[in-house]
């Protein structure tokens, strides 16, 4: 019996260790197991967006202004990378091939989308996709919340009453789109409006004539689905929170002043001047900011 003493104690100790390690559920719940997402590489070795180039000209990738990871508060960085490196780049390469040998080959992209029509449906679709994406990336400010300039804010208040009301219409119009397309904040001769366009149409296109785009938001599923699935409202909320109002303000031109706005002196000192007939107001010339 003396010889069995040590093995018996060893077996008892081993059983106690196993029982203490495999105790009740309360004990197991205390073990800190990392969540699945924590095993994912956060950086994923995304390249610098500026290194992503087209195969040929005339149109080039204009860059994002940010790294892919900088968009994490709005969209999954890997989603932004695929969107830019696959969809946007593919549209650009196809556009460059399509315009070679055509009258559009030397057009700037704002000129091209302004004069293209349904007689050239393929080029129209590709040009719209390329230009719209250029606007989209610049419409978001992922690292800094910005505000409209004073003149743009005045125009927003005149058109909507407040920025909060503009946001309501922004989200409502975005949700009203059936199928794929784009959501725009535009300047229509000083009046701020929100419009939607189907597929890759653009407000500058003659068949749309929707004003001058200040902000453009992609409503194709490839832009948001991997982050928000079908919750378009959440996507639009995130976008609106991070709109690049600095970019929109640079693109905004206030309503053109007419001759009726000019106050002439009530007591002229010389001969009575000849007053020209008022000229009709002309739409403002918007700055060329691609």
PDB file of C-alpha atoms in Angstrom:
ATOM      1  CA  UNK A   1       0.000   0.000   0.000  1.00  0.00           C
ATOM      2  CA  UNK A   2       2.906   2.353   0.609  1.00  0.00           C
ATOM      3  CA  UNK A   3       4.013   1.980  -3.014  1.00  0.00           C
ATOM      4  CA  UNK A   4       0.595   3.154  -4.277  1.00  0.00           C
ATOM      5  CA  UNK A   5       0.573   6.325  -2.236  1.00  0.00           C
ATOM      6  CA  UNK A   6       2.420   8.579  -4.715  1.00  0.00           C
ATOM      7  CA  UNK A   7       0.593   7.448  -7.876  1.00  0.00           C
ATOM      8  CA  UNK A   8      -2.748   7.805  -6.103  1.00  0.00           C
ATOM      9  CA  UNK A   9      -1.926  11.345  -4.991  1.00  0.00           C
ATOM     10  CA  UNK A  10      -0.756  12.165  -8.502  1.00  0.00           C
ATOM     11  CA  UNK A  11      -4.024  10.924 -10.026  1.00  0.00           C
ATOM     12  CA  UNK A  12      -6.098  12.859  -7.491  1.00  0.00           C
ATOM     13  CA  UNK A  13      -4.085  16.055  -8.158  1.00  0.00           C
ATOM     14  CA  UNK A  14      -4.460  15.636 -11.909  1.00  0.00           C
ATOM     15  CA  UNK A  15      -8.228  15.188 -11.611  1.00  0.00           C
ATOM     16  CA  UNK A  16      -8.520  18.271  -9.447  1.00  0.00           C
ATOM     17  CA  UNK A  17      -6.539  20.286 -12.003  1.00  0.00           C
ATOM     18  CA  UNK A  18      -8.782  19.120 -14.853  1.00  0.00           C
ATOM     19  CA  UNK A  19     -11.956  19.843 -12.874  1.00  0.00           C
ATOM     20  CA  UNK A  20     -10.757  23.334 -11.934  1.00  0.00           C
ATOM     21  CA  UNK A  21      -9.824  24.052 -15.556  1.00  0.00           C
ATOM     22  CA  UNK A  22     -13.164  22.854 -16.894  1.00  0.00           C
ATOM     23  CA  UNK A  23     -15.409  24.382 -14.301  1.00  0.00           C
ATOM     24  CA  UNK A  24     -18.804  25.982 -14.752  1.00  0.00           C
ATOM     25  CA  UNK A  25     -19.855  28.343 -17.445  1.00  0.00           C
ATOM     26  CA  UNK A  26     -19.062  31.309 -15.269  1.00  0.00           C
ATOM     27  CA  UNK A  27     -15.409  30.374 -15.188  1.00  0.00           C
ATOM     28  CA  UNK A  28     -15.234  29.858 -18.944  1.00  0.00           C
ATOM     29  CA  UNK A  29     -16.887  33.198 -19.664  1.00  0.00           C
ATOM     30  CA  UNK A  30     -14.093  34.960 -17.826  1.00  0.00           C
ATOM     31  CA  UNK A  31     -11.501  33.849 -20.368  1.00  0.00           C
ATOM     32  CA  UNK A  32     -10.795  36.758 -22.743  1.00  0.00           C
ATOM     33  CA  UNK A  33     -10.949  35.316 -26.243  1.00  0.00           C
ATOM     34  CA  UNK A  34     -10.238  37.858 -28.983  1.00  0.00           C
ATOM     35  CA  UNK A  35     -13.101  38.558 -31.347  1.00  0.00           C
ATOM     36  CA  UNK A  36     -12.790  37.260 -34.872  1.00  0.00           C
ATOM     37  CA  UNK A  37     -12.302  40.690 -36.411  1.00  0.00           C
ATOM     38  CA  UNK A  38      -9.247  41.349 -34.269  1.00  0.00           C
ATOM     39  CA  UNK A  39      -7.359  38.702 -36.219  1.00  0.00           C
ATOM     40  CA  UNK A  40      -7.850  40.622 -39.475  1.00  0.00           C
ATOM     41  CA  UNK A  41      -4.935  42.697 -40.636  1.00  0.00           C
ATOM     42  CA  UNK A  42      -6.002  46.316 -40.253  1.00  0.00           C
ATOM     43  CA  UNK A  43      -3.619  47.718 -42.823  1.00  0.00           C
ATOM     44  CA  UNK A  44      -3.849  44.865 -45.359  1.00  0.00           C
ATOM     45  CA  UNK A  45      -0.860  46.499 -47.073  1.00  0.00           C
ATOM     46  CA  UNK A  46      -3.024  48.825 -49.124  1.00  0.00           C
ATOM     47  CA  UNK A  47      -0.957  50.691 -51.716  1.00  0.00           C
ATOM     48  CA  UNK A  48      -0.723  54.450 -51.893  1.00  0.00           C
ATOM     49  CA  UNK A  49      -3.733  55.516 -54.021  1.00  0.00           C
ATOM     50  CA  UNK A  50      -1.398  57.756 -56.025  1.00  0.00           C
ATOM     51  CA  UNK A  51       0.403  54.665 -57.351  1.00  0.00           C
ATOM     52  CA  UNK A  52      -2.747  53.354 -59.043  1.00  0.00           C
ATOM     53  CA  UNK A  53      -2.454  54.428 -62.680  1.00  0.00           C
ATOM     54  CA  UNK A  54      -4.316  53.992 -65.957  1.00  0.00           C
ATOM     55  CA  UNK A  55      -2.913  52.008 -68.857  1.00  0.00           C
ATOM     56  CA  UNK A  56      -2.985  55.073 -71.136  1.00  0.00           C
ATOM     57  CA  UNK A  57      -4.439  58.585 -71.410  1.00  0.00           C
ATOM     58  CA  UNK A  58      -6.000  60.966 -71.955  1.00  0.00           C
ATOM     59  CA  UNK A  59      -7.805  60.622 -68.616  1.00  0.00           C
ATOM     60  CA  UNK A  60      -5.929  59.764 -65.431  1.00  0.00           C
ATOM     61  CA  UNK A  61      -6.788  58.634 -61.928  1.00  0.00           C
ATOM     62  CA  UNK A  62      -6.930  61.848 -59.915  1.00  0.00           C
ATOM     63  CA  UNK A  63      -6.202  60.298 -56.520  1.00  0.00           C
ATOM     64  CA  UNK A  64      -8.210  60.271 -53.301  1.00  0.00           C
ATOM     65  CA  UNK A  65      -6.476  62.877 -51.199  1.00  0.00           C
ATOM     66  CA  UNK A  66      -6.422  60.280 -48.405  1.00  0.00           C
ATOM     67  CA  UNK A  67      -5.189  56.765 -47.718  1.00  0.00           C
ATOM     68  CA  UNK A  68      -7.642  53.874 -47.917  1.00  0.00           C
ATOM     69  CA  UNK A  69      -7.581  53.379 -44.156  1.00  0.00           C
ATOM     70  CA  UNK A  70      -8.589  57.000 -43.620  1.00  0.00           C
ATOM     71  CA  UNK A  71     -12.136  56.161 -44.734  1.00  0.00           C
ATOM     72  CA  UNK A  72     -12.712  53.718 -41.868  1.00  0.00           C
ATOM     73  CA  UNK A  73     -15.325  55.934 -40.170  1.00  0.00           C
ATOM     74  CA  UNK A  74     -17.425  55.957 -43.357  1.00  0.00           C
ATOM     75  CA  UNK A  75     -16.630  52.784 -45.278  1.00  0.00           C
ATOM     76  CA  UNK A  76     -14.548  49.665 -44.821  1.00  0.00           C
ATOM     77  CA  UNK A  77     -11.056  50.436 -46.130  1.00  0.00           C
ATOM     78  CA  UNK A  78     -10.958  47.233 -48.182  1.00  0.00           C
ATOM     79  CA  UNK A  79     -14.243  48.288 -49.795  1.00  0.00           C
ATOM     80  CA  UNK A  80     -12.787  51.689 -50.702  1.00  0.00           C
ATOM     81  CA  UNK A  81      -9.701  50.009 -52.132  1.00  0.00           C
ATOM     82  CA  UNK A  82     -11.748  47.674 -54.354  1.00  0.00           C
ATOM     83  CA  UNK A  83     -14.016  50.549 -55.389  1.00  0.00           C
ATOM     84  CA  UNK A  84     -11.093  52.721 -56.464  1.00  0.00           C
ATOM     85  CA  UNK A  85      -8.692  50.082 -57.789  1.00  0.00           C
ATOM     86  CA  UNK A  86     -11.296  47.929 -59.553  1.00  0.00           C
ATOM     87  CA  UNK A  87     -14.413  49.892 -60.467  1.00  0.00           C
ATOM     88  CA  UNK A  88     -13.097  53.441 -60.894  1.00  0.00           C
ATOM     89  CA  UNK A  89      -9.883  52.344 -62.615  1.00  0.00           C
ATOM     90  CA  UNK A  90     -11.757  49.966 -64.915  1.00  0.00           C
ATOM     91  CA  UNK A  91     -14.157  52.714 -66.007  1.00  0.00           C
ATOM     92  CA  UNK A  92     -11.208  55.021 -66.692  1.00  0.00           C
ATOM     93  CA  UNK A  93      -9.268  52.508 -68.769  1.00  0.00           C
ATOM     94  CA  UNK A  94     -12.362  51.702 -70.832  1.00  0.00           C
ATOM     95  CA  UNK A  95     -13.096  55.402 -71.357  1.00  0.00           C
ATOM     96  CA  UNK A  96      -9.556  56.048 -72.587  1.00  0.00           C
ATOM     97  CA  UNK A  97      -9.903  53.243 -75.131  1.00  0.00           C
ATOM     98  CA  UNK A  98     -13.368  54.377 -76.215  1.00  0.00           C
ATOM     99  CA  UNK A  99     -12.492  58.030 -76.919  1.00  0.00           C
ATOM    100  CA  UNK A 100      -9.387  57.359 -79.045  1.00  0.00           C
ATOM    101  CA  UNK A 101     -10.000  58.420 -82.613  1.00  0.00           C
ATOM    102  CA  UNK A 102     -13.235  60.252 -81.754  1.00  0.00           C
ATOM    103  CA  UNK A 103     -14.056  63.989 -81.669  1.00  0.00           C
ATOM    104  CA  UNK A 104     -14.049  63.721 -77.851  1.00  0.00           C
ATOM    105  CA  UNK A 105     -10.426  62.658 -77.552  1.00  0.00           C
ATOM    106  CA  UNK A 106      -9.072  66.096 -76.631  1.00  0.00           C
ATOM    107  CA  UNK A 107     -11.986  67.208 -74.441  1.00  0.00           C
ATOM    108  CA  UNK A 108     -11.484  67.903 -70.765  1.00  0.00           C
ATOM    109  CA  UNK A 109     -13.745  65.645 -68.740  1.00  0.00           C
ATOM    110  CA  UNK A 110     -16.178  68.468 -67.728  1.00  0.00           C
ATOM    111  CA  UNK A 111     -16.464  69.431 -71.407  1.00  0.00           C
ATOM    112  CA  UNK A 112     -16.999  65.833 -72.450  1.00  0.00           C
ATOM    113  CA  UNK A 113     -19.812  65.128 -69.999  1.00  0.00           C
ATOM    114  CA  UNK A 114     -21.422  68.460 -70.907  1.00  0.00           C
ATOM    115  CA  UNK A 115     -21.626  67.759 -74.646  1.00  0.00           C
ATOM    116  CA  UNK A 116     -21.983  63.981 -74.800  1.00  0.00           C
ATOM    117  CA  UNK A 117     -25.483  62.644 -75.510  1.00  0.00           C
ATOM    118  CA  UNK A 118     -27.379  59.440 -76.232  1.00  0.00           C
ATOM    119  CA  UNK A 119     -25.939  59.299 -79.750  1.00  0.00           C
ATOM    120  CA  UNK A 120     -22.760  57.948 -78.106  1.00  0.00           C
ATOM    121  CA  UNK A 121     -24.210  55.807 -75.304  1.00  0.00           C
ATOM    122  CA  UNK A 122     -21.057  53.854 -74.450  1.00  0.00           C
ATOM    123  CA  UNK A 123     -18.822  56.914 -74.154  1.00  0.00           C
ATOM    124  CA  UNK A 124     -21.581  58.733 -72.275  1.00  0.00           C
ATOM    125  CA  UNK A 125     -21.809  55.959 -69.670  1.00  0.00           C
ATOM    126  CA  UNK A 126     -18.048  55.652 -69.248  1.00  0.00           C
ATOM    127  CA  UNK A 127     -17.463  59.409 -69.124  1.00  0.00           C
ATOM    128  CA  UNK A 128     -20.195  59.799 -66.529  1.00  0.00           C
ATOM    129  CA  UNK A 129     -18.781  56.981 -64.412  1.00  0.00           C
ATOM    130  CA  UNK A 130     -15.266  58.437 -64.532  1.00  0.00           C
ATOM    131  CA  UNK A 131     -16.294  62.024 -63.798  1.00  0.00           C
ATOM    132  CA  UNK A 132     -18.841  61.060 -61.144  1.00  0.00           C
ATOM    133  CA  UNK A 133     -16.279  59.034 -59.228  1.00  0.00           C
ATOM    134  CA  UNK A 134     -13.821  61.941 -59.340  1.00  0.00           C
ATOM    135  CA  UNK A 135     -16.496  64.099 -57.708  1.00  0.00           C
ATOM    136  CA  UNK A 136     -17.416  61.376 -55.207  1.00  0.00           C
ATOM    137  CA  UNK A 137     -13.975  60.953 -53.695  1.00  0.00           C
ATOM    138  CA  UNK A 138     -13.568  64.716 -53.312  1.00  0.00           C
ATOM    139  CA  UNK A 139     -17.052  65.047 -51.811  1.00  0.00           C
ATOM    140  CA  UNK A 140     -16.005  63.130 -48.686  1.00  0.00           C
ATOM    141  CA  UNK A 141     -13.794  64.459 -45.901  1.00  0.00           C
ATOM    142  CA  UNK A 142     -13.063  61.388 -43.753  1.00  0.00           C
ATOM    143  CA  UNK A 143     -10.610  62.974 -41.307  1.00  0.00           C
ATOM    144  CA  UNK A 144     -12.151  66.390 -40.728  1.00  0.00           C
ATOM    145  CA  UNK A 145     -15.708  67.685 -40.409  1.00  0.00           C
ATOM    146  CA  UNK A 146     -16.102  70.846 -42.466  1.00  0.00           C
ATOM    147  CA  UNK A 147     -18.724  73.573 -42.863  1.00  0.00           C
ATOM    148  CA  UNK A 148     -20.153  75.394 -45.877  1.00  0.00           C
ATOM    149  CA  UNK A 149     -18.623  78.773 -46.694  1.00  0.00           C
ATOM    150  CA  UNK A 150     -20.620  81.867 -45.754  1.00  0.00           C
ATOM    151  CA  UNK A 151     -21.980  82.370 -49.287  1.00  0.00           C
ATOM    152  CA  UNK A 152     -22.885  78.700 -49.691  1.00  0.00           C
ATOM    153  CA  UNK A 153     -24.524  78.643 -46.264  1.00  0.00           C
ATOM    154  CA  UNK A 154     -26.645  81.668 -47.248  1.00  0.00           C
ATOM    155  CA  UNK A 155     -27.751  79.853 -50.414  1.00  0.00           C
ATOM    156  CA  UNK A 156     -28.598  76.713 -48.420  1.00  0.00           C
ATOM    157  CA  UNK A 157     -30.703  78.736 -45.973  1.00  0.00           C
ATOM    158  CA  UNK A 158     -32.480  80.510 -48.825  1.00  0.00           C
ATOM    159  CA  UNK A 159     -33.291  77.203 -50.514  1.00  0.00           C
ATOM    160  CA  UNK A 160     -33.967  74.951 -47.521  1.00  0.00           C
ATOM    161  CA  UNK A 161     -34.189  77.113 -44.433  1.00  0.00           C
ATOM    162  CA  UNK A 162     -31.330  75.293 -42.699  1.00  0.00           C
ATOM    163  CA  UNK A 163     -28.612  72.699 -43.144  1.00  0.00           C
ATOM    164  CA  UNK A 164     -30.748  70.268 -41.139  1.00  0.00           C
ATOM    165  CA  UNK A 165     -33.553  70.529 -43.690  1.00  0.00           C
ATOM    166  CA  UNK A 166     -31.070  70.024 -46.509  1.00  0.00           C
ATOM    167  CA  UNK A 167     -29.935  66.828 -44.783  1.00  0.00           C
ATOM    168  CA  UNK A 168     -33.530  65.558 -44.602  1.00  0.00           C
ATOM    169  CA  UNK A 169     -33.978  66.029 -48.334  1.00  0.00           C
ATOM    170  CA  UNK A 170     -30.528  64.539 -48.987  1.00  0.00           C
ATOM    171  CA  UNK A 171     -31.484  61.310 -47.211  1.00  0.00           C
ATOM    172  CA  UNK A 172     -35.034  61.233 -48.608  1.00  0.00           C
ATOM    173  CA  UNK A 173     -33.884  61.695 -52.202  1.00  0.00           C
ATOM    174  CA  UNK A 174     -31.138  59.118 -51.767  1.00  0.00           C
ATOM    175  CA  UNK A 175     -33.659  56.553 -50.542  1.00  0.00           C
ATOM    176  CA  UNK A 176     -36.063  57.370 -53.371  1.00  0.00           C
ATOM    177  CA  UNK A 177     -33.696  56.137 -56.073  1.00  0.00           C
ATOM    178  CA  UNK A 178     -34.805  52.869 -57.670  1.00  0.00           C
ATOM    179  CA  UNK A 179     -31.847  50.926 -58.982  1.00  0.00           C
ATOM    180  CA  UNK A 180     -28.316  52.264 -59.365  1.00  0.00           C
ATOM    181  CA  UNK A 181     -27.395  55.916 -59.685  1.00  0.00           C
ATOM    182  CA  UNK A 182     -26.044  59.038 -58.021  1.00  0.00           C
ATOM    183  CA  UNK A 183     -27.160  61.636 -55.491  1.00  0.00           C
ATOM    184  CA  UNK A 184     -26.162  65.270 -56.064  1.00  0.00           C
ATOM    185  CA  UNK A 185     -26.153  68.611 -54.320  1.00  0.00           C
ATOM    186  CA  UNK A 186     -26.182  71.104 -57.193  1.00  0.00           C
ATOM    187  CA  UNK A 187     -26.090  74.822 -57.807  1.00  0.00           C
ATOM    188  CA  UNK A 188     -28.921  75.880 -60.116  1.00  0.00           C
ATOM    189  CA  UNK A 189     -28.089  79.565 -60.687  1.00  0.00           C
ATOM    190  CA  UNK A 190     -27.591  80.237 -57.008  1.00  0.00           C
ATOM    191  CA  UNK A 191     -30.345  77.924 -55.789  1.00  0.00           C
ATOM    192  CA  UNK A 192     -29.210  74.804 -53.940  1.00  0.00           C
ATOM    193  CA  UNK A 193     -31.032  71.664 -55.037  1.00  0.00           C
ATOM    194  CA  UNK A 194     -30.722  67.938 -54.473  1.00  0.00           C
ATOM    195  CA  UNK A 195     -31.193  65.722 -57.505  1.00  0.00           C
ATOM    196  CA  UNK A 196     -30.701  62.072 -58.356  1.00  0.00           C
ATOM    197  CA  UNK A 197     -29.515  60.632 -61.662  1.00  0.00           C
ATOM    198  CA  UNK A 198     -29.864  57.085 -62.930  1.00  0.00           C
ATOM    199  CA  UNK A 199     -26.935  54.829 -63.739  1.00  0.00           C
ATOM    200  CA  UNK A 200     -23.916  57.047 -64.523  1.00  0.00           C
ATOM    201  CA  UNK A 201     -25.750  60.147 -65.698  1.00  0.00           C
ATOM    202  CA  UNK A 202     -24.501  63.500 -64.472  1.00  0.00           C
ATOM    203  CA  UNK A 203     -26.258  66.847 -63.846  1.00  0.00           C
ATOM    204  CA  UNK A 204     -23.997  68.477 -66.461  1.00  0.00           C
ATOM    205  CA  UNK A 205     -25.289  66.255 -69.234  1.00  0.00           C
ATOM    206  CA  UNK A 206     -27.569  68.025 -71.709  1.00  0.00           C
ATOM    207  CA  UNK A 207     -30.339  65.454 -71.324  1.00  0.00           C
ATOM    208  CA  UNK A 208     -30.278  65.896 -67.540  1.00  0.00           C
ATOM    209  CA  UNK A 209     -29.644  69.651 -67.203  1.00  0.00           C
ATOM    210  CA  UNK A 210     -29.682  69.354 -63.439  1.00  0.00           C
ATOM    211  CA  UNK A 211     -27.404  72.203 -62.425  1.00  0.00           C
ATOM    212  CA  UNK A 212     -23.729  72.360 -61.535  1.00  0.00           C
ATOM    213  CA  UNK A 213     -22.607  69.549 -59.179  1.00  0.00           C
ATOM    214  CA  UNK A 214     -21.133  70.606 -55.844  1.00  0.00           C
ATOM    215  CA  UNK A 215     -21.328  67.205 -54.143  1.00  0.00           C
ATOM    216  CA  UNK A 216     -21.828  63.736 -55.639  1.00  0.00           C
ATOM    217  CA  UNK A 217     -22.552  60.504 -53.742  1.00  0.00           C
ATOM    218  CA  UNK A 218     -22.336  57.061 -55.322  1.00  0.00           C
ATOM    219  CA  UNK A 219     -25.523  55.027 -54.853  1.00  0.00           C
ATOM    220  CA  UNK A 220     -24.383  51.941 -56.726  1.00  0.00           C
ATOM    221  CA  UNK A 221     -24.292  48.908 -54.427  1.00  0.00           C
ATOM    222  CA  UNK A 222     -20.556  48.431 -54.925  1.00  0.00           C
ATOM    223  CA  UNK A 223     -20.074  51.731 -53.046  1.00  0.00           C
ATOM    224  CA  UNK A 224     -21.805  50.796 -49.800  1.00  0.00           C
ATOM    225  CA  UNK A 225     -23.119  47.208 -49.641  1.00  0.00           C
ATOM    226  CA  UNK A 226     -20.086  45.536 -48.071  1.00  0.00           C
ATOM    227  CA  UNK A 227     -20.222  48.105 -45.229  1.00  0.00           C
ATOM    228  CA  UNK A 228     -23.935  48.797 -44.795  1.00  0.00           C
ATOM    229  CA  UNK A 229     -25.670  46.005 -46.758  1.00  0.00           C
ATOM    230  CA  UNK A 230     -29.164  47.361 -47.551  1.00  0.00           C
ATOM    231  CA  UNK A 231     -29.138  50.165 -44.983  1.00  0.00           C
ATOM    232  CA  UNK A 232     -28.884  53.067 -47.425  1.00  0.00           C
ATOM    233  CA  UNK A 233     -29.968  55.537 -44.732  1.00  0.00           C
ATOM    234  CA  UNK A 234     -26.991  54.665 -42.524  1.00  0.00           C
ATOM    235  CA  UNK A 235     -24.684  55.095 -45.511  1.00  0.00           C
ATOM    236  CA  UNK A 236     -26.168  58.489 -46.345  1.00  0.00           C
ATOM    237  CA  UNK A 237     -25.984  59.588 -42.701  1.00  0.00           C
ATOM    238  CA  UNK A 238     -22.280  58.740 -42.612  1.00  0.00           C
ATOM    239  CA  UNK A 239     -21.668  60.510 -45.906  1.00  0.00           C
ATOM    240  CA  UNK A 240     -23.511  63.657 -44.875  1.00  0.00           C
ATOM    241  CA  UNK A 241     -21.600  63.802 -41.583  1.00  0.00           C
ATOM    242  CA  UNK A 242     -18.363  63.746 -43.569  1.00  0.00           C
ATOM    243  CA  UNK A 243     -19.242  65.870 -46.584  1.00  0.00           C
ATOM    244  CA  UNK A 244     -16.361  67.967 -47.858  1.00  0.00           C
ATOM    245  CA  UNK A 245     -17.973  71.406 -47.669  1.00  0.00           C
ATOM    246  CA  UNK A 246     -14.601  73.007 -48.437  1.00  0.00           C
ATOM    247  CA  UNK A 247     -14.688  71.346 -51.859  1.00  0.00           C
ATOM    248  CA  UNK A 248     -18.344  72.243 -52.407  1.00  0.00           C
ATOM    249  CA  UNK A 249     -17.689  75.855 -51.402  1.00  0.00           C
ATOM    250  CA  UNK A 250     -14.885  76.182 -53.968  1.00  0.00           C
ATOM    251  CA  UNK A 251     -17.254  74.965 -56.667  1.00  0.00           C
ATOM    252  CA  UNK A 252     -20.117  77.227 -55.626  1.00  0.00           C
ATOM    253  CA  UNK A 253     -20.798  80.508 -57.459  1.00  0.00           C
ATOM    254  CA  UNK A 254     -23.539  82.758 -55.999  1.00  0.00           C
ATOM    255  CA  UNK A 255     -26.469  83.828 -58.121  1.00  0.00           C
ATOM    256  CA  UNK A 256     -25.500  86.331 -60.807  1.00  0.00           C
ATOM    257  CA  UNK A 257     -26.309  89.928 -59.914  1.00  0.00           C
ATOM    258  CA  UNK A 258     -28.659  91.630 -62.398  1.00  0.00           C
ATOM    259  CA  UNK A 259     -28.865  95.307 -63.364  1.00  0.00           C
ATOM    260  CA  UNK A 260     -32.056  95.627 -61.333  1.00  0.00           C
ATOM    261  CA  UNK A 261     -29.993  94.971 -58.206  1.00  0.00           C
ATOM    262  CA  UNK A 262     -27.927  98.127 -58.788  1.00  0.00           C
ATOM    263  CA  UNK A 263     -29.157 101.260 -56.985  1.00  0.00           C
ATOM    264  CA  UNK A 264     -28.593 104.464 -58.975  1.00  0.00           C
ATOM    265  CA  UNK A 265     -28.168 107.838 -57.220  1.00  0.00           C
ATOM    266  CA  UNK A 266     -31.450 109.727 -56.635  1.00  0.00           C
ATOM    267  CA  UNK A 267     -29.881 113.160 -57.280  1.00  0.00           C
ATOM    268  CA  UNK A 268     -27.534 112.966 -60.275  1.00  0.00           C
ATOM    269  CA  UNK A 269     -25.163 115.911 -60.582  1.00  0.00           C
ATOM    270  CA  UNK A 270     -24.758 115.878 -64.378  1.00  0.00           C
ATOM    271  CA  UNK A 271     -27.035 115.316 -67.338  1.00  0.00           C
ATOM    272  CA  UNK A 272     -29.572 112.550 -66.930  1.00  0.00           C
ATOM    273  CA  UNK A 273     -27.824 109.311 -67.835  1.00  0.00           C
ATOM    274  CA  UNK A 274     -29.202 106.977 -70.470  1.00  0.00           C
ATOM    275  CA  UNK A 275     -30.310 103.794 -68.745  1.00  0.00           C
ATOM    276  CA  UNK A 276     -29.852 100.611 -70.712  1.00  0.00           C
ATOM    277  CA  UNK A 277     -32.611  98.035 -70.717  1.00  0.00           C
ATOM    278  CA  UNK A 278     -31.983  95.348 -68.125  1.00  0.00           C
ATOM    279  CA  UNK A 279     -30.362  92.273 -69.588  1.00  0.00           C
ATOM    280  CA  UNK A 280     -31.703  88.844 -68.694  1.00  0.00           C
ATOM    281  CA  UNK A 281     -29.681  87.135 -66.043  1.00  0.00           C
ATOM    282  CA  UNK A 282     -27.219  84.577 -67.248  1.00  0.00           C
ATOM    283  CA  UNK A 283     -26.261  81.395 -65.367  1.00  0.00           C
ATOM    284  CA  UNK A 284     -23.021  81.877 -63.461  1.00  0.00           C
ATOM    285  CA  UNK A 285     -19.816  80.571 -64.867  1.00  0.00           C
ATOM    286  CA  UNK A 286     -18.787  77.842 -62.488  1.00  0.00           C
ATOM    287  CA  UNK A 287     -15.159  77.277 -61.654  1.00  0.00           C
ATOM    288  CA  UNK A 288     -13.489  74.412 -63.444  1.00  0.00           C
ATOM    289  CA  UNK A 289     -12.779  72.122 -60.514  1.00  0.00           C
ATOM    290  CA  UNK A 290     -12.806  68.497 -61.549  1.00  0.00           C
TER     291      UNK A 290
END
